[in-house]
Amino acid sequence: MSTTQTNKIEILKSLTSKIKEVNFENLSFGSVFTDHLFECDFTNGEWQKPVIKPYAPFLLDPSTRVFHYGQAIFEGMKAYKDTDDAVWLFRPDENYNRFNKSAVRMAMPEVPEEIFMNGLHQLLQLDEAWIKKGKGNAMYIRPFMIATGTGVIANPSNDYKFMIILSPVTSYYSGDVKVLIAEHFSRAANGGIGAAKAAGNYGAQFYPTVLANAAGFQQVIWTDDATHTKLEEAGTMNVFFRINDTLLTAPVSERILDGVTRKTLVDLAKSEGIEVEIRPVLVSELVEAAKNGTLKEIFGAGTAAVVSPISGFSYQDVYFELPKIEKSVAIQLKDKLTNIQNKLEKDTFGWTVKI
């Protein structure tokens, strides 16, 4: 292991690389990680010296607060390599700002921009060889923070660990996605932490999703907690509905995550002349549109899959199959977005940031 210091970050380079052991043609999403990680601890009321070091497990005390009270947040981002071998991030400021909003909601310290962005850039530069060219290839980036203080008293921790890990990924294809509209379970409630990317949000989704899987569905479309009449998110993604030629999506709220892909698709759709309405979408409205033939598309939007078309939905034990569309708005927007991300099309929005 060799040691250097760059812009206040200590870099401990791995003497060997795992990259030759990786089959980049057959990657399971989020299961392979690069040679290094970024780490910075918060203790004694301030952030300590950050370090980039070889990727490895680390020890925690059994009474570490994250295990008992769930103070844990994360982000999902991607980096791309263009045909000239330059590496680009996509709207990293949005992820940074949302990360700190999540931190505030979970009573955790905000991460300074210098630590977050400088650490991210230098980590990507160090493991740049792991980022492969070609549309569909990317580096998935997972910044996260956990409470590392010890003791089982039910208070916020005094100590935290912020880390960034990297995972090379290829095109995400989930196959034919059928969804079940939730009639009892909710993803989040008013006054809760639905707008934060908190670990507990995702853990709480697993049980209803397992029930949906057992019934033959891949995901759940979540409804509001109070009345279960408003459509909110699909699985772990924001969701869009196309009725006739209008795209509908729910407004962000304290229950609904402010997705970066969601807001990007809204802007792209408007730039392409597609009518977009950001408003509450009722279950009854969706069912009626499915019955009268005006419902054309449903798709999820998120970092991992970018766009995930939905082939049909079930509500109150009635299944509605969506029409097969060759030139769907979902695929049109996905192609436009991924072309910008991979620098195959001009970024007129100023979303891409060069490493």
CSV table of C-alpha atoms in Angstrom, one decimal:
chain,number,residue,atom,x,y,z
A,1,MET,CA,0.0,0.0,0.0
A,2,SER,CA,1.5,3.4,-1.0
A,3,THR,CA,0.5,6.7,0.6
A,4,THR,CA,0.1,10.2,-0.9
A,5,GLN,CA,-1.7,13.4,0.0
A,6,THR,CA,-3.7,15.3,-2.5
A,7,ASN,CA,-5.9,18.4,-1.7
A,8,LYS,CA,-6.2,17.5,2.0
A,9,ILE,CA,-7.2,13.9,1.2
A,10,GLU,CA,-4.8,11.1,2.3
A,11,ILE,CA,-4.7,8.4,-0.5
A,12,LEU,CA,-3.7,4.9,0.4
A,13,LYS,CA,-3.3,3.1,-2.9
A,14,SER,CA,-3.9,-0.7,-3.1
A,15,LEU,CA,-0.8,-2.5,-4.3
A,16,THR,CA,-2.9,-4.9,-6.3
A,17,SER,CA,-6.1,-4.6,-8.3
A,18,LYS,CA,-9.2,-6.9,-8.6
A,19,ILE,CA,-10.1,-5.5,-12.0
A,20,LYS,CA,-8.7,-8.5,-14.0
A,21,GLU,CA,-11.0,-10.8,-12.0
A,22,VAL,CA,-14.1,-9.0,-13.1
A,23,ASN,CA,-16.2,-10.1,-16.1
A,24,PHE,CA,-17.6,-6.7,-17.3
A,25,GLU,CA,-19.9,-8.4,-19.8
A,26,ASN,CA,-21.8,-10.2,-17.0
A,27,LEU,CA,-22.2,-7.8,-14.0
A,28,SER,CA,-25.0,-8.3,-11.5
A,29,PHE,CA,-26.1,-4.8,-10.5
A,30,GLY,CA,-24.4,-3.4,-7.4
A,31,SER,CA,-22.5,-6.6,-6.5
A,32,VAL,CA,-19.0,-5.8,-7.7
A,33,PHE,CA,-16.9,-3.0,-6.2
A,34,THR,CA,-13.8,-1.2,-7.2
A,35,ASP,CA,-10.4,-1.2,-5.6
A,36,HIS,CA,-10.8,1.8,-3.3
A,37,LEU,CA,-13.4,3.7,-1.2
A,38,PHE,CA,-13.6,7.2,0.3
A,39,GLU,CA,-14.1,7.6,4.1
A,40,CYS,CA,-14.4,10.6,6.4
A,41,ASP,CA,-15.4,10.5,10.1
A,42,PHE,CA,-17.3,13.1,12.1
A,43,THR,CA,-16.3,13.1,15.7
A,44,ASN,CA,-15.9,15.7,18.5
A,45,GLY,CA,-18.3,18.0,16.6
A,46,GLU,CA,-16.2,18.2,13.4
A,47,TRP,CA,-15.2,16.4,10.3
A,48,GLN,CA,-11.8,14.7,10.4
A,49,LYS,CA,-9.2,14.2,7.7
A,50,PRO,CA,-10.7,12.3,4.8
A,51,VAL,CA,-8.9,9.3,3.3
A,52,ILE,CA,-9.2,7.1,0.2
A,53,LYS,CA,-8.1,3.6,0.9
A,54,PRO,CA,-8.4,0.0,-0.4
A,55,TYR,CA,-12.0,-1.3,-0.3
A,56,ALA,CA,-12.3,-3.6,2.7
A,57,PRO,CA,-14.7,-4.5,5.5
A,58,PHE,CA,-14.5,-2.6,8.8
A,59,LEU,CA,-15.3,-3.3,12.4
A,60,LEU,CA,-18.2,-1.8,14.4
A,61,ASP,CA,-19.1,-2.2,18.1
A,62,PRO,CA,-22.3,-4.2,18.7
A,63,SER,CA,-23.9,-1.1,20.3
A,64,THR,CA,-23.2,1.1,17.3
A,65,ARG,CA,-26.2,3.4,17.0
A,66,VAL,CA,-27.0,2.7,13.3
A,67,PHE,CA,-27.9,-0.9,14.3
A,68,HIS,CA,-30.4,0.2,16.9
A,69,TYR,CA,-31.9,3.5,15.8
A,70,GLY,CA,-31.4,3.5,12.0
A,71,GLN,CA,-29.6,6.7,11.4
A,72,ALA,CA,-28.4,5.9,7.9
A,73,ILE,CA,-28.8,7.8,4.6
A,74,PHE,CA,-27.5,7.3,1.1
A,75,GLU,CA,-27.5,8.6,-2.5
A,76,GLY,CA,-27.4,6.9,-5.9
A,77,MET,CA,-25.4,8.5,-8.7
A,78,LYS,CA,-23.6,7.4,-11.9
A,79,ALA,CA,-20.4,8.4,-13.8
A,80,TYR,CA,-20.0,7.8,-17.5
A,81,LYS,CA,-17.0,7.6,-19.9
A,82,ASP,CA,-17.3,9.1,-23.4
A,83,THR,CA,-15.7,8.0,-26.6
A,84,ASP,CA,-12.6,10.2,-25.8
A,85,ASP,CA,-12.1,8.5,-22.4
A,86,ALA,CA,-13.3,11.5,-20.5
A,87,VAL,CA,-15.3,10.8,-17.3
A,88,TRP,CA,-18.5,12.7,-16.6
A,89,LEU,CA,-21.0,13.0,-13.7
A,90,PHE,CA,-24.6,13.8,-14.2
A,91,ARG,CA,-26.2,16.6,-12.0
A,92,PRO,CA,-24.0,15.8,-9.0
A,93,ASP,CA,-25.1,19.0,-7.3
A,94,GLU,CA,-28.6,17.6,-7.1
A,95,ASN,CA,-27.4,14.5,-5.3
A,96,TYR,CA,-25.2,16.5,-2.9
A,97,ASN,CA,-28.0,18.8,-1.9
A,98,ARG,CA,-30.5,16.0,-1.4
A,99,PHE,CA,-27.9,14.1,0.7
A,100,ASN,CA,-27.7,16.9,3.1
A,101,LYS,CA,-31.4,17.4,3.2
A,102,SER,CA,-31.6,13.7,4.2
A,103,ALA,CA,-28.9,14.3,6.8
A,104,VAL,CA,-30.8,17.2,8.4
A,105,ARG,CA,-34.1,15.2,8.5
A,106,MET,CA,-32.3,12.3,10.2
A,107,ALA,CA,-30.5,14.6,12.8
A,108,MET,CA,-27.1,13.9,11.2
A,109,PRO,CA,-24.4,16.4,10.4
A,110,GLU,CA,-24.3,17.9,6.9
A,111,VAL,CA,-21.3,16.9,4.8
A,112,PRO,CA,-19.3,19.9,3.5
A,113,GLU,CA,-19.3,20.2,-0.3
A,114,GLU,CA,-15.4,20.1,-0.4
A,115,ILE,CA,-15.4,16.7,1.3
A,116,PHE,CA,-18.2,15.3,-0.8
A,117,MET,CA,-17.2,16.6,-4.2
A,118,ASN,CA,-13.4,16.5,-3.8
A,119,GLY,CA,-13.6,13.0,-2.4
A,120,LEU,CA,-15.9,11.8,-5.2
A,121,HIS,CA,-13.7,13.3,-8.0
A,122,GLN,CA,-10.5,11.9,-6.6
A,123,LEU,CA,-12.0,8.4,-6.0
A,124,LEU,CA,-13.3,8.3,-9.6
A,125,GLN,CA,-9.9,9.4,-10.9
A,126,LEU,CA,-8.1,6.7,-8.9
A,127,ASP,CA,-10.5,3.9,-10.1
A,128,GLU,CA,-11.1,5.4,-13.6
A,129,ALA,CA,-10.0,2.1,-15.3
A,130,TRP,CA,-13.2,0.5,-13.9
A,131,ILE,CA,-15.4,2.8,-15.9
A,132,LYS,CA,-16.1,1.3,-19.3
A,133,LYS,CA,-17.1,3.1,-22.4
A,134,GLY,CA,-20.3,2.4,-24.4
A,135,LYS,CA,-23.9,3.3,-23.9
A,136,GLY,CA,-25.3,1.2,-21.0
A,137,ASN,CA,-22.0,1.1,-19.2
A,138,ALA,CA,-21.5,3.3,-16.1
A,139,MET,CA,-20.1,3.6,-12.7
A,140,TYR,CA,-22.7,3.4,-10.0
A,141,ILE,CA,-21.8,5.7,-7.1
A,142,ARG,CA,-23.1,5.1,-3.6
A,143,PRO,CA,-22.3,7.9,-1.1
A,144,PHE,CA,-23.7,7.0,2.4
A,145,MET,CA,-23.5,8.0,6.0
A,146,ILE,CA,-24.1,5.9,9.2
A,147,ALA,CA,-24.2,6.7,12.9
A,148,THR,CA,-21.1,5.2,14.5
A,149,GLY,CA,-21.5,6.4,18.1
A,150,THR,CA,-21.9,3.6,20.7
A,151,GLY,CA,-24.5,2.9,23.4
A,152,VAL,CA,-28.1,2.0,23.3
A,153,ILE,CA,-29.7,5.2,24.7
A,154,ALA,CA,-32.3,6.4,22.2
A,155,ASN,CA,-30.6,9.7,21.2
A,156,PRO,CA,-28.9,10.9,18.0
A,157,SER,CA,-25.3,9.7,17.7
A,158,ASN,CA,-22.4,12.0,18.3
A,159,ASP,CA,-20.2,10.2,15.8
A,160,TYR,CA,-20.7,9.4,12.1
A,161,LYS,CA,-19.0,7.9,9.1
A,162,PHE,CA,-19.4,9.2,5.6
A,163,MET,CA,-18.2,6.9,2.8
A,164,ILE,CA,-18.4,6.6,-1.0
A,165,ILE,CA,-18.1,3.2,-2.8
A,166,LEU,CA,-18.1,2.5,-6.5
A,167,SER,CA,-19.7,-0.3,-8.5
A,168,PRO,CA,-19.3,-0.8,-12.3
A,169,VAL,CA,-22.7,-1.5,-13.9
A,170,THR,CA,-24.1,-2.3,-17.4
A,171,SER,CA,-27.6,-1.8,-18.8
A,172,TYR,CA,-30.3,-2.5,-16.3
A,173,TYR,CA,-33.0,-4.7,-17.7
A,174,SER,CA,-35.8,-5.9,-15.3
A,175,GLY,CA,-37.9,-7.7,-17.9
A,176,ASP,CA,-41.7,-7.5,-18.1
A,177,VAL,CA,-42.8,-5.5,-15.0
A,178,LYS,CA,-46.3,-6.0,-13.6
A,179,VAL,CA,-47.2,-3.9,-10.6
A,180,LEU,CA,-49.8,-4.1,-7.8
A,181,ILE,CA,-51.4,-0.9,-6.6
A,182,ALA,CA,-51.2,-0.8,-2.8
A,183,GLU,CA,-54.5,-0.7,-1.0
A,184,HIS,CA,-53.2,-1.1,2.6
A,185,PHE,CA,-49.4,-0.6,2.8
A,186,SER,CA,-47.8,2.8,2.4
A,187,ARG,CA,-44.2,3.7,1.5
A,188,ALA,CA,-44.3,6.9,3.7
A,189,ALA,CA,-46.6,9.1,5.8
A,190,ASN,CA,-47.2,12.8,6.2
A,191,GLY,CA,-44.6,14.1,8.8
A,192,GLY,CA,-42.4,11.1,8.1
A,193,ILE,CA,-39.1,10.6,6.3
A,194,GLY,CA,-40.4,9.7,2.8
A,195,ALA,CA,-38.6,12.6,1.2
A,196,ALA,CA,-35.2,11.5,2.7
A,197,LYS,CA,-33.1,8.8,1.2
A,198,ALA,CA,-33.0,7.0,4.5
A,199,ALA,CA,-32.2,3.3,4.7
A,200,GLY,CA,-35.4,2.6,6.7
A,201,ASN,CA,-37.6,3.7,3.9
A,202,TYR,CA,-36.3,0.9,1.8
A,203,GLY,CA,-36.3,-1.8,4.5
A,204,ALA,CA,-40.0,-1.0,5.2
A,205,GLN,CA,-40.9,-1.7,1.5
A,206,PHE,CA,-39.5,-5.2,1.4
A,207,TYR,CA,-42.4,-7.0,3.1
A,208,PRO,CA,-45.3,-5.6,0.9
A,209,THR,CA,-43.1,-6.2,-2.1
A,210,VAL,CA,-42.5,-9.8,-1.1
A,211,LEU,CA,-46.2,-10.2,-0.9
A,212,ALA,CA,-46.7,-8.7,-4.3
A,213,ASN,CA,-43.9,-11.0,-5.7
A,214,ALA,CA,-45.7,-14.0,-4.3
A,215,ALA,CA,-48.9,-12.9,-6.2
A,216,GLY,CA,-47.0,-12.6,-9.5
A,217,PHE,CA,-46.1,-9.0,-9.5
A,218,GLN,CA,-42.6,-7.5,-9.7
A,219,GLN,CA,-43.3,-4.2,-7.9
A,220,VAL,CA,-45.8,-2.1,-5.9
A,221,ILE,CA,-47.2,1.3,-6.9
A,222,TRP,CA,-47.5,3.0,-3.5
A,223,THR,CA,-50.5,5.1,-2.6
A,224,ASP,CA,-51.0,7.8,0.0
A,225,ASP,CA,-51.1,6.7,3.6
A,226,ALA,CA,-54.3,8.5,4.5
A,227,THR,CA,-56.8,7.5,1.8
A,228,HIS,CA,-54.9,5.1,-0.6
A,229,THR,CA,-56.5,7.0,-3.5
A,230,LYS,CA,-53.5,8.9,-4.8
A,231,LEU,CA,-50.7,7.2,-6.8
A,232,GLU,CA,-47.2,8.2,-5.5
A,233,GLU,CA,-44.2,6.0,-6.4
A,234,ALA,CA,-43.4,2.7,-8.1
A,235,GLY,CA,-41.2,0.4,-6.1
A,236,THR,CA,-38.1,2.5,-5.3
A,237,MET,CA,-38.7,4.8,-8.3
A,238,ASN,CA,-40.8,7.9,-9.1
A,239,VAL,CA,-43.6,7.0,-11.5
A,240,PHE,CA,-45.1,8.6,-14.6
A,241,PHE,CA,-48.5,7.9,-16.3
A,242,ARG,CA,-49.2,8.8,-19.9
A,243,ILE,CA,-52.9,9.4,-20.5
A,244,ASN,CA,-53.6,10.2,-24.2
A,245,ASP,CA,-50.6,12.4,-25.0
A,246,THR,CA,-50.1,13.9,-21.5
A,247,LEU,CA,-47.5,12.8,-19.0
A,248,LEU,CA,-48.7,12.8,-15.4
A,249,THR,CA,-46.6,12.6,-12.3
A,250,ALA,CA,-47.2,13.3,-8.6
A,251,PRO,CA,-45.7,16.4,-7.1
A,252,VAL,CA,-42.8,15.8,-4.6
A,253,SER,CA,-43.8,16.1,-1.0
A,254,GLU,CA,-42.7,15.0,2.4
A,255,ARG,CA,-43.9,11.5,1.3
A,256,ILE,CA,-42.4,11.5,-2.2
A,257,LEU,CA,-38.7,11.5,-3.0
A,258,ASP,CA,-37.4,14.5,-5.1
A,259,GLY,CA,-35.9,12.2,-7.8
A,260,VAL,CA,-33.1,13.6,-10.0
A,261,THR,CA,-34.2,11.4,-12.9
A,262,ARG,CA,-37.8,12.4,-12.4
A,263,LYS,CA,-37.1,16.1,-12.6
A,264,THR,CA,-34.7,15.5,-15.6
A,265,LEU,CA,-37.4,13.6,-17.5
A,266,VAL,CA,-39.9,16.4,-16.8
A,267,ASP,CA,-37.5,19.0,-18.3
A,268,LEU,CA,-36.7,16.7,-21.3
A,269,ALA,CA,-40.4,16.0,-22.0
A,270,LYS,CA,-41.2,19.7,-22.0
A,271,SER,CA,-38.3,20.4,-24.3
A,272,GLU,CA,-39.6,17.8,-26.7
A,273,GLY,CA,-43.0,19.4,-26.8
A,274,ILE,CA,-44.7,16.8,-24.6
A,275,GLU,CA,-47.4,18.0,-22.3
A,276,VAL,CA,-46.6,17.4,-18.6
A,277,GLU,CA,-48.9,17.8,-15.6
A,278,ILE,CA,-47.4,17.6,-12.1
A,279,ARG,CA,-50.4,17.0,-9.9
A,280,PRO,CA,-52.0,14.3,-7.7
A,281,VAL,CA,-53.0,11.3,-9.8
A,282,LEU,CA,-55.9,9.3,-8.5
A,283,VAL,CA,-56.2,5.5,-8.6
A,284,SER,CA,-59.8,6.0,-9.9
A,285,GLU,CA,-58.4,8.1,-12.8
A,286,LEU,CA,-55.9,5.5,-13.8
A,287,VAL,CA,-58.5,2.7,-13.7
A,288,GLU,CA,-60.9,4.7,-15.8
A,289,ALA,CA,-58.2,5.5,-18.3
A,290,ALA,CA,-57.3,1.8,-18.5
A,291,LYS,CA,-60.9,0.9,-19.1
A,292,ASN,CA,-61.6,3.5,-21.8
A,293,GLY,CA,-58.2,3.0,-23.6
A,294,THR,CA,-56.7,6.4,-22.9
A,295,LEU,CA,-54.0,5.0,-20.6
A,296,LYS,CA,-51.0,4.5,-22.9
A,297,GLU,CA,-48.0,4.1,-20.7
A,298,ILE,CA,-46.8,3.8,-17.1
A,299,PHE,CA,-43.1,3.9,-16.3
A,300,GLY,CA,-40.8,4.3,-13.3
A,301,ALA,CA,-37.9,6.7,-13.2
A,302,GLY,CA,-34.7,6.3,-11.2
A,303,THR,CA,-30.9,6.2,-11.3
A,304,ALA,CA,-30.4,2.5,-11.6
A,305,ALA,CA,-32.8,1.7,-14.6
A,306,VAL,CA,-33.2,5.3,-15.7
A,307,VAL,CA,-36.6,4.4,-17.1
A,308,SER,CA,-38.5,1.1,-16.3
A,309,PRO,CA,-41.6,0.6,-18.5
A,310,ILE,CA,-44.6,-1.1,-16.8
A,311,SER,CA,-46.6,-3.6,-18.8
A,312,GLY,CA,-49.7,-3.7,-16.6
A,313,PHE,CA,-51.2,-3.2,-13.1
A,314,SER,CA,-53.6,-4.8,-10.8
A,315,TYR,CA,-56.1,-3.1,-8.5
A,316,GLN,CA,-58.7,-4.8,-6.3
A,317,ASP,CA,-58.0,-8.1,-8.0
A,318,VAL,CA,-58.6,-6.8,-11.5
A,319,TYR,CA,-55.6,-6.8,-13.9
A,320,PHE,CA,-55.2,-4.2,-16.6
A,321,GLU,CA,-52.7,-4.9,-19.5
A,322,LEU,CA,-51.2,-1.8,-21.2
A,323,PRO,CA,-51.1,-1.6,-24.9
A,324,LYS,CA,-47.8,-2.5,-26.7
A,325,ILE,CA,-46.3,0.7,-28.1
A,326,GLU,CA,-43.3,0.6,-30.5
A,327,LYS,CA,-42.3,4.3,-30.1
A,328,SER,CA,-43.2,4.9,-26.5
A,329,VAL,CA,-42.6,8.2,-24.7
A,330,ALA,CA,-40.7,6.2,-22.0
A,331,ILE,CA,-38.1,4.9,-24.5
A,332,GLN,CA,-37.9,8.3,-26.3
A,333,LEU,CA,-37.1,10.1,-23.1
A,334,LYS,CA,-34.7,7.3,-21.9
A,335,ASP,CA,-32.7,7.5,-25.2
A,336,LYS,CA,-32.5,11.3,-25.0
A,337,LEU,CA,-31.3,11.2,-21.4
A,338,THR,CA,-28.7,8.4,-21.9
A,339,ASN,CA,-27.4,10.1,-25.0
A,340,ILE,CA,-26.7,13.3,-22.9
A,341,GLN,CA,-25.2,11.3,-20.1
A,342,ASN,CA,-22.9,9.5,-22.5
A,343,LYS,CA,-22.0,12.7,-24.4
A,344,LEU,CA,-23.5,11.3,-27.6
A,345,GLU,CA,-25.8,14.3,-27.8
A,346,LYS,CA,-25.2,17.9,-26.8
A,347,ASP,CA,-26.0,18.8,-23.2
A,348,THR,CA,-27.9,22.1,-23.7
A,349,PHE,CA,-29.1,22.0,-20.1
A,350,GLY,CA,-25.6,22.1,-18.5
A,351,TRP,CA,-26.3,18.9,-16.5
A,352,THR,CA,-23.0,17.1,-17.1
A,353,VAL,CA,-19.8,17.7,-15.1
A,354,LYS,CA,-16.4,16.6,-16.2
A,355,ILE,CA,-14.1,14.8,-13.7
